[in-house]
Tab-separated table of C-alpha atoms in Angstrom:
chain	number	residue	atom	x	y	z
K	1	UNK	CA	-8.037	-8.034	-3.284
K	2	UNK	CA	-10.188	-7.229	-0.059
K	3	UNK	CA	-8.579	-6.935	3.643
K	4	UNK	CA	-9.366	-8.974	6.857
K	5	UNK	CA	-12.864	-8.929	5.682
K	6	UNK	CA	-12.157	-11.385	2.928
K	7	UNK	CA	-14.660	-11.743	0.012
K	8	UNK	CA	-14.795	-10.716	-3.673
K	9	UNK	CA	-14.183	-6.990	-4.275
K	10	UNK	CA	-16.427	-6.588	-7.256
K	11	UNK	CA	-16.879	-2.970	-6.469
K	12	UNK	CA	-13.815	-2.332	-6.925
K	13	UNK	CA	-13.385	-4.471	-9.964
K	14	UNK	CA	-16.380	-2.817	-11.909
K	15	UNK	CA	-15.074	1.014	-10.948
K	16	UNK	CA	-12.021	-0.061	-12.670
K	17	UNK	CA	-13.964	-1.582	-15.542
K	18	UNK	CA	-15.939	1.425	-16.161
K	19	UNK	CA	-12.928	3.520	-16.824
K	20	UNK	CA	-11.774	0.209	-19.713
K	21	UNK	CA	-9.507	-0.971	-17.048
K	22	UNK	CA	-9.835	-4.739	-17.038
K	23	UNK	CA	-10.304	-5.882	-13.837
K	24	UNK	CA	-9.955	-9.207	-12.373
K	25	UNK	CA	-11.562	-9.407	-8.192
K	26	UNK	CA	-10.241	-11.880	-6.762
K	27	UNK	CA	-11.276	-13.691	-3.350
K	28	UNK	CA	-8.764	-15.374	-1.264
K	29	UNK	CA	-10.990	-16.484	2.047
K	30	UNK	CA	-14.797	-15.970	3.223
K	31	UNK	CA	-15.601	-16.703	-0.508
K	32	UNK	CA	-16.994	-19.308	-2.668
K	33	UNK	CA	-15.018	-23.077	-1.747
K	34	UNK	CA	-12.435	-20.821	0.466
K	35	UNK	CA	-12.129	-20.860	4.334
K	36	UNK	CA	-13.443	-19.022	6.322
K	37	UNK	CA	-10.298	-17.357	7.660
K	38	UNK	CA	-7.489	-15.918	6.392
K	39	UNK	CA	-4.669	-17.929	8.528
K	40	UNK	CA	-2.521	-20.467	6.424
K	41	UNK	CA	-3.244	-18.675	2.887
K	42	UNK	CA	-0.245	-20.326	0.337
K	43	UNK	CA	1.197	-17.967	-1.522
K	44	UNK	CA	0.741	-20.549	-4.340
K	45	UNK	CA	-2.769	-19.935	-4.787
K	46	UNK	CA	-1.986	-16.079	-5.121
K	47	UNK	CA	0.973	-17.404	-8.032
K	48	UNK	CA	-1.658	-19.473	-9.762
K	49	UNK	CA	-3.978	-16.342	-9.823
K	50	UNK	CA	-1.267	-14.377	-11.667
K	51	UNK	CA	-0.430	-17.263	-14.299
K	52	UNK	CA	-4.264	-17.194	-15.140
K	53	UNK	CA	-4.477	-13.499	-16.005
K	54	UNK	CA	-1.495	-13.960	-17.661
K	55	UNK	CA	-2.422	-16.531	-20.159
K	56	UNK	CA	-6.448	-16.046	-20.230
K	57	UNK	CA	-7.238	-12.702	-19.691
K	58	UNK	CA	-4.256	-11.205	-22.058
K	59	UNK	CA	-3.382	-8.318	-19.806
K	60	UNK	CA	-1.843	-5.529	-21.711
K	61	UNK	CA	2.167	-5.617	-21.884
K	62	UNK	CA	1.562	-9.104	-20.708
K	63	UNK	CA	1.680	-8.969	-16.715
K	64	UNK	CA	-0.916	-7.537	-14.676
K	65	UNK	CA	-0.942	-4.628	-12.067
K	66	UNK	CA	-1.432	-6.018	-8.872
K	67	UNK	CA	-3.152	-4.095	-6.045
K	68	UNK	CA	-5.363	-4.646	-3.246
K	69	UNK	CA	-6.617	-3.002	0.404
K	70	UNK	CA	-5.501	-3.277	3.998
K	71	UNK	CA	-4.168	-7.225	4.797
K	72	UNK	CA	-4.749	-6.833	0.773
K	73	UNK	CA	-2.328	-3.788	0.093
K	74	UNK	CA	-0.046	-6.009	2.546
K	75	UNK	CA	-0.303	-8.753	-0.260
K	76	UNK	CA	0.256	-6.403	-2.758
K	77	UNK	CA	3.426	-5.656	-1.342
K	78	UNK	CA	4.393	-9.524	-0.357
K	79	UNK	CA	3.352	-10.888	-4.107
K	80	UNK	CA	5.576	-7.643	-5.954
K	81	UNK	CA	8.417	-9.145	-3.419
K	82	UNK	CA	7.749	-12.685	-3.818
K	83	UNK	CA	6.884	-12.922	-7.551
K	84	UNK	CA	8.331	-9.406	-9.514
K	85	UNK	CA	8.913	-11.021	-12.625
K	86	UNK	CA	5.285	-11.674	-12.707
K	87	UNK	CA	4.014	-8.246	-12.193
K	88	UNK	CA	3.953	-4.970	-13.835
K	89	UNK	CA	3.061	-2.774	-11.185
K	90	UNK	CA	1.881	-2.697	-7.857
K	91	UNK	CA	-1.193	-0.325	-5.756
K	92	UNK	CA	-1.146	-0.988	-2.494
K	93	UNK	CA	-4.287	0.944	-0.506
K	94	UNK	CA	-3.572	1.312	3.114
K	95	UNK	CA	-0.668	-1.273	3.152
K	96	UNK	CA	1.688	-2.964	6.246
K	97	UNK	CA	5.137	-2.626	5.650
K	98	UNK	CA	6.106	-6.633	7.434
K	99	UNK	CA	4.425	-10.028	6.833
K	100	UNK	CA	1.563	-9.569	9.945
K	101	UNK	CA	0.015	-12.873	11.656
K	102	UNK	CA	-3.470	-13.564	11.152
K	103	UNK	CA	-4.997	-10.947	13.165
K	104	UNK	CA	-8.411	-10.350	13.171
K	105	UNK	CA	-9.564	-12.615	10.819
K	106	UNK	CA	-7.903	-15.446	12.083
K	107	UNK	CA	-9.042	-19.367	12.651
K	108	UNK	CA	-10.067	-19.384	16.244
K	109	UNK	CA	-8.249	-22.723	16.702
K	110	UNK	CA	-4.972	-20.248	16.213
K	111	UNK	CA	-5.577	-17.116	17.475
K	112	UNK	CA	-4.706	-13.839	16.302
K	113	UNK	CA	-0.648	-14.595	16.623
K	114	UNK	CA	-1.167	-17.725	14.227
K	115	UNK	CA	0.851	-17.059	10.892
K	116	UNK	CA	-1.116	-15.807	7.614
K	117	UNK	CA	0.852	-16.748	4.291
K	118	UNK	CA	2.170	-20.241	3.900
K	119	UNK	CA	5.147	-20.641	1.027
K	120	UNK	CA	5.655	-24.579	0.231
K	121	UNK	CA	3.485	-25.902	3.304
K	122	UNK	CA	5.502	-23.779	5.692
K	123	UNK	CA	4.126	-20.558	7.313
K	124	UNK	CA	6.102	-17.400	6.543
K	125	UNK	CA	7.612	-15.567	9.508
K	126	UNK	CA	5.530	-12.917	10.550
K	127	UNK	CA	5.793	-10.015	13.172
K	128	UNK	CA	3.146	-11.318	15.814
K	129	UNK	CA	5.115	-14.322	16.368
K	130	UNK	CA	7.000	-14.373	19.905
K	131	UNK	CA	7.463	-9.998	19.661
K	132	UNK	CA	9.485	-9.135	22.429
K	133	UNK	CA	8.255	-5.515	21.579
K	134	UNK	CA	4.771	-6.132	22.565
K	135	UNK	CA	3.433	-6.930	26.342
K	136	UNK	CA	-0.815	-5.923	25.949
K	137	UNK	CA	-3.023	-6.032	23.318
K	138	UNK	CA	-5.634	-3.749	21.659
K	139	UNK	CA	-8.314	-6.194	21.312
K	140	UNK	CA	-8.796	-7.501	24.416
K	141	UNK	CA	-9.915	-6.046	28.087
K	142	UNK	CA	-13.256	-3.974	27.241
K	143	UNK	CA	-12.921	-0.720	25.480
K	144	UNK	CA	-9.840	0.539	24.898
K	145	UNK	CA	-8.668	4.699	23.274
K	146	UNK	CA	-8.993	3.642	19.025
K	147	UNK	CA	-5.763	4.749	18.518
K	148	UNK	CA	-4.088	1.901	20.152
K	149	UNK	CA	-5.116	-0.408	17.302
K	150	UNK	CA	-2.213	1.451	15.166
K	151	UNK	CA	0.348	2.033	18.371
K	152	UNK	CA	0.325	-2.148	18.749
K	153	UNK	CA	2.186	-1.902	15.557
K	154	UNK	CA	4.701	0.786	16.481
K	155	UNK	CA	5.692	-1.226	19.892
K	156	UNK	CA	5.945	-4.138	17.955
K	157	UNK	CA	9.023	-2.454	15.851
K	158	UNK	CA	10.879	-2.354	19.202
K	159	UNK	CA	11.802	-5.869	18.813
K	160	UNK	CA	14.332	-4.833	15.960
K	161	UNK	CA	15.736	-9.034	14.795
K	162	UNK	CA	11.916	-9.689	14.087
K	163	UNK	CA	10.697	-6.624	12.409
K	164	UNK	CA	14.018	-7.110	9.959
K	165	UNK	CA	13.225	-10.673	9.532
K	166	UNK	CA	9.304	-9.689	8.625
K	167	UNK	CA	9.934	-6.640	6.579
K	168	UNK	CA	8.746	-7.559	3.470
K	169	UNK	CA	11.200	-6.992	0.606
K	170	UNK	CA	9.883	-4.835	-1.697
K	171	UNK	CA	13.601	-3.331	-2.935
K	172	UNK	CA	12.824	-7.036	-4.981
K	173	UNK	CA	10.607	-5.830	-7.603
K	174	UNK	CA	11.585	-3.361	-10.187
K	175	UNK	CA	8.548	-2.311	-11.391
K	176	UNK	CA	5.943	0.995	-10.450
K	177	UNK	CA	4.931	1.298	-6.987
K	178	UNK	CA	1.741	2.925	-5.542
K	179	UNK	CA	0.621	3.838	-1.832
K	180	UNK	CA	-2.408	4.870	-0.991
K	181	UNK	CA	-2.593	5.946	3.022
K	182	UNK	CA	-4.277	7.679	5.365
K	183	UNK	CA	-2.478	9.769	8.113
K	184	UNK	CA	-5.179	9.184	10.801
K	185	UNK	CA	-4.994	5.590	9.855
K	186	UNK	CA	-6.131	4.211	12.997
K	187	UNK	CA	-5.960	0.209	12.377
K	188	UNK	CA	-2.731	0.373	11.421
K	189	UNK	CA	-0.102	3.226	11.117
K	190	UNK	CA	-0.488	2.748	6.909
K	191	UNK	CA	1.073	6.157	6.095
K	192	UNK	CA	4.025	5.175	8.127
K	193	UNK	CA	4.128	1.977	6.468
K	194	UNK	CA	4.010	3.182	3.088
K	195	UNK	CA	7.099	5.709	3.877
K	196	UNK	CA	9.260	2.853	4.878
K	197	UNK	CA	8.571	1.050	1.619
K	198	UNK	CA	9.003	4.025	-0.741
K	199	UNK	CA	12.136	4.854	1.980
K	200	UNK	CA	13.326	1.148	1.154
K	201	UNK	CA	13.176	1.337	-2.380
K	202	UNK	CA	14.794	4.704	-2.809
K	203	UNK	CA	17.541	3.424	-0.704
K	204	UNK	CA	18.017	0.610	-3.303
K	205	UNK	CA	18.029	2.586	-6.352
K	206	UNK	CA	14.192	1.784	-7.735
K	207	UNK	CA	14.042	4.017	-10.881
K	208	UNK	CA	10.856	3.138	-11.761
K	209	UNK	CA	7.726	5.585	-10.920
K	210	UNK	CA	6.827	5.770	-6.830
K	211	UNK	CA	3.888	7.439	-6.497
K	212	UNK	CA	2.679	8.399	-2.850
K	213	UNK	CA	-1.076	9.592	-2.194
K	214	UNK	CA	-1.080	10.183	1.635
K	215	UNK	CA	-4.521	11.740	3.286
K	216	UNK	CA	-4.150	13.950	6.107
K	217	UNK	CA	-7.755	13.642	6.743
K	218	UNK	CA	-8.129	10.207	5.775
K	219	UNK	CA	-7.989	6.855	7.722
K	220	UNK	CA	-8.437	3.135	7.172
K	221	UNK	CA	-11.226	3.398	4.976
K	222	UNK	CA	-9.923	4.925	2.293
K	223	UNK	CA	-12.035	2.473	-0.431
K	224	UNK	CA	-14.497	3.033	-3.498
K	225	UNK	CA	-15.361	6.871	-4.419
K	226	UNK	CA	-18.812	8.147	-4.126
K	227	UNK	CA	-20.114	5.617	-1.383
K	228	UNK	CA	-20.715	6.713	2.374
K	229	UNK	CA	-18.189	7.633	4.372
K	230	UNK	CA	-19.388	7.127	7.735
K	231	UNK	CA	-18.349	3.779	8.272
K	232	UNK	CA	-15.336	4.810	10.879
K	233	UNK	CA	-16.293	2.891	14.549
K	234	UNK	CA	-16.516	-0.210	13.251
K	235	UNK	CA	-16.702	-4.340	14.497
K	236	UNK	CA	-14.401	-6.353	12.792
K	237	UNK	CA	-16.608	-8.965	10.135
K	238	UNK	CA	-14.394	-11.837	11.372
K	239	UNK	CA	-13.207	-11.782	15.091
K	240	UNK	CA	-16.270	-9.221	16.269
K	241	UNK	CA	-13.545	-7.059	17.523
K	242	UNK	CA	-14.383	-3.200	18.151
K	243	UNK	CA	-11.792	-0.555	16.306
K	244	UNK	CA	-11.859	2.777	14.806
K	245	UNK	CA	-10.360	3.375	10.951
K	246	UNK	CA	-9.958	7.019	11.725
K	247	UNK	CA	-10.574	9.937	9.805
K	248	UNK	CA	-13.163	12.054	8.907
K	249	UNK	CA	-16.487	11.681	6.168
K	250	UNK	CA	-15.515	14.761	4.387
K	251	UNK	CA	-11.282	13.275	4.450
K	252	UNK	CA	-12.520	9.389	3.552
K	253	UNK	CA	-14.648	10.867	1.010
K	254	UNK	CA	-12.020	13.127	-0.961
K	255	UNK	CA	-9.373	10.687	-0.182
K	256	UNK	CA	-11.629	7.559	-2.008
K	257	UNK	CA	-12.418	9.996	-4.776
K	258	UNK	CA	-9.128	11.550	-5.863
K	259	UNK	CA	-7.289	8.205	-5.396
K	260	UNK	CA	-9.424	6.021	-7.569
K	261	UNK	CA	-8.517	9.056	-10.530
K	262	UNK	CA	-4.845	9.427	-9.484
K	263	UNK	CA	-4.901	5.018	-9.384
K	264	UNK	CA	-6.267	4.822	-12.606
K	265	UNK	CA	-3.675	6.957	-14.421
K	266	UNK	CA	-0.899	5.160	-12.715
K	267	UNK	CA	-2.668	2.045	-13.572
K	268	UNK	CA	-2.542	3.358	-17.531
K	269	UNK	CA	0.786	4.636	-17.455
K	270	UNK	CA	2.582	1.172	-15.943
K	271	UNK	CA	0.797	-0.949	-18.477
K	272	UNK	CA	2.194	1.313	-22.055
């Protein structure tokens, strides 16, 4: 599953494929008879998804492994919580850590503090909505330094009631996790993020494998091996918004590569 760029990651899907991992891309807005936006997604749809590969595409050991990048690695997280008995594993690739509004990619009728996941008609809580931690904002008043993209995030975590309200709660699913971060993640602190969940579920005696693949070169775009890498001062597809995803060519490029291998084994080893 893509980010707050939306569309079908059939990159992605087809690496996987040509290492016999079945691989199923799926598009959840700015796709096909989907809106154009990511606010108001039901977690239903998401559900439905995983009932299909279930019973069409015969995953092996009879779940799938669930994993996706940025708002998608988010999802990740938020589907392993919501719906663990449905899942065998879960790769997250530059994940949040709490249920974010709709950001960047949201309806412009709502605005970037409208939610992003609906359960049963009703928007989920998220961390954008009323944060007492949070006075300015990144994306608006000309150009701003491009770390303050990822220090919104770590402001917002003053306002302690919300953040434990919006933590998603991963310590739910049982199963394998993965995190894949960078540590000059500079959309979001991702490498941060991905310590609090593997922090979480140690806490609450996961036994299953945690696996950890943290870049210290690395950014945002950590995404499919042995495509450029220069891609780092970027627009935002949706809102237009200018941002930096941090790191460095030669750090995106290794990170992209030796995740994908390191992925793909815990891929094979959750499904025996």
């Amino acid at each position: 599953m893509n980010g707050s760029g939306g569309g079908i990651n059939e990159t992605r899907a087809a690496q996987y494929a040509s290492r016999g991992i079945q691989a199923f891309a799926l598009g959840y807005f700015r796709a096909p008879g989907l809106s154009n936006y990511i606010s108001r997604t039901p977690l239903e749809y998401f559900e439905r998804a995983l009932d299909y590969v279930a019973a069409e595409l015969s995953p092996r050991g009879g779940k799938p492994v669930v994993s996706g990048q940025s708002r998608g690695g988010e999802l990740t997280l938020l589907l392993a919580s919501r719906f663990p008995d449905k899942i065998a594993a879960a790769a997250a690739f530059v994940p949040g850590a709490f249920v974010f509004g709709a950001q960047g990619a949201a309806d412009p009728a709502e605005g970037w503090n409208g939610p992003t996941w609906t359960w049963e008609g009703e928007p989920m809580p998220h961390f954008w909505d009323h944060n007492t931690g949070v006075t300015w904002q990144p994306w608006e008043g000309g150009e701003v330094p491009p770390s303050r993209h990822a220090d919104i995030y770590i402001d917002g975590l003053h306002d302690r009631p919300l953040a434990t309200q919006t933590r998603i709660p991963i310590e739910r699913f049982k199963g394998p996790v993965a995190c894949v971060s960078g540590m000059d993640d500079r959309a979001w602190p991702s490498s941060m993020a991905s310590r609090m969940v593997f922090s979480t579920l140690e806490r609450h005696g996961h036994t299953a494998e945690r696996l950890h693949l943290d870049y210290e070169s690395a950014g945002h775009g950590i995404a499919v091996p042995f495509l450029p890498c220069t891609h780092i001062q970027v627009l935002h597809p949706v809102s237009g918004a200018a941002y930096s995803n941090g790191g460095t060519p030669l750090g995106i490029a290794r990170a992209s590569e030796n995740s994908f291998e390191e992925i793909c084994a815990f891929i094979e080893r959750s499904t025996q």
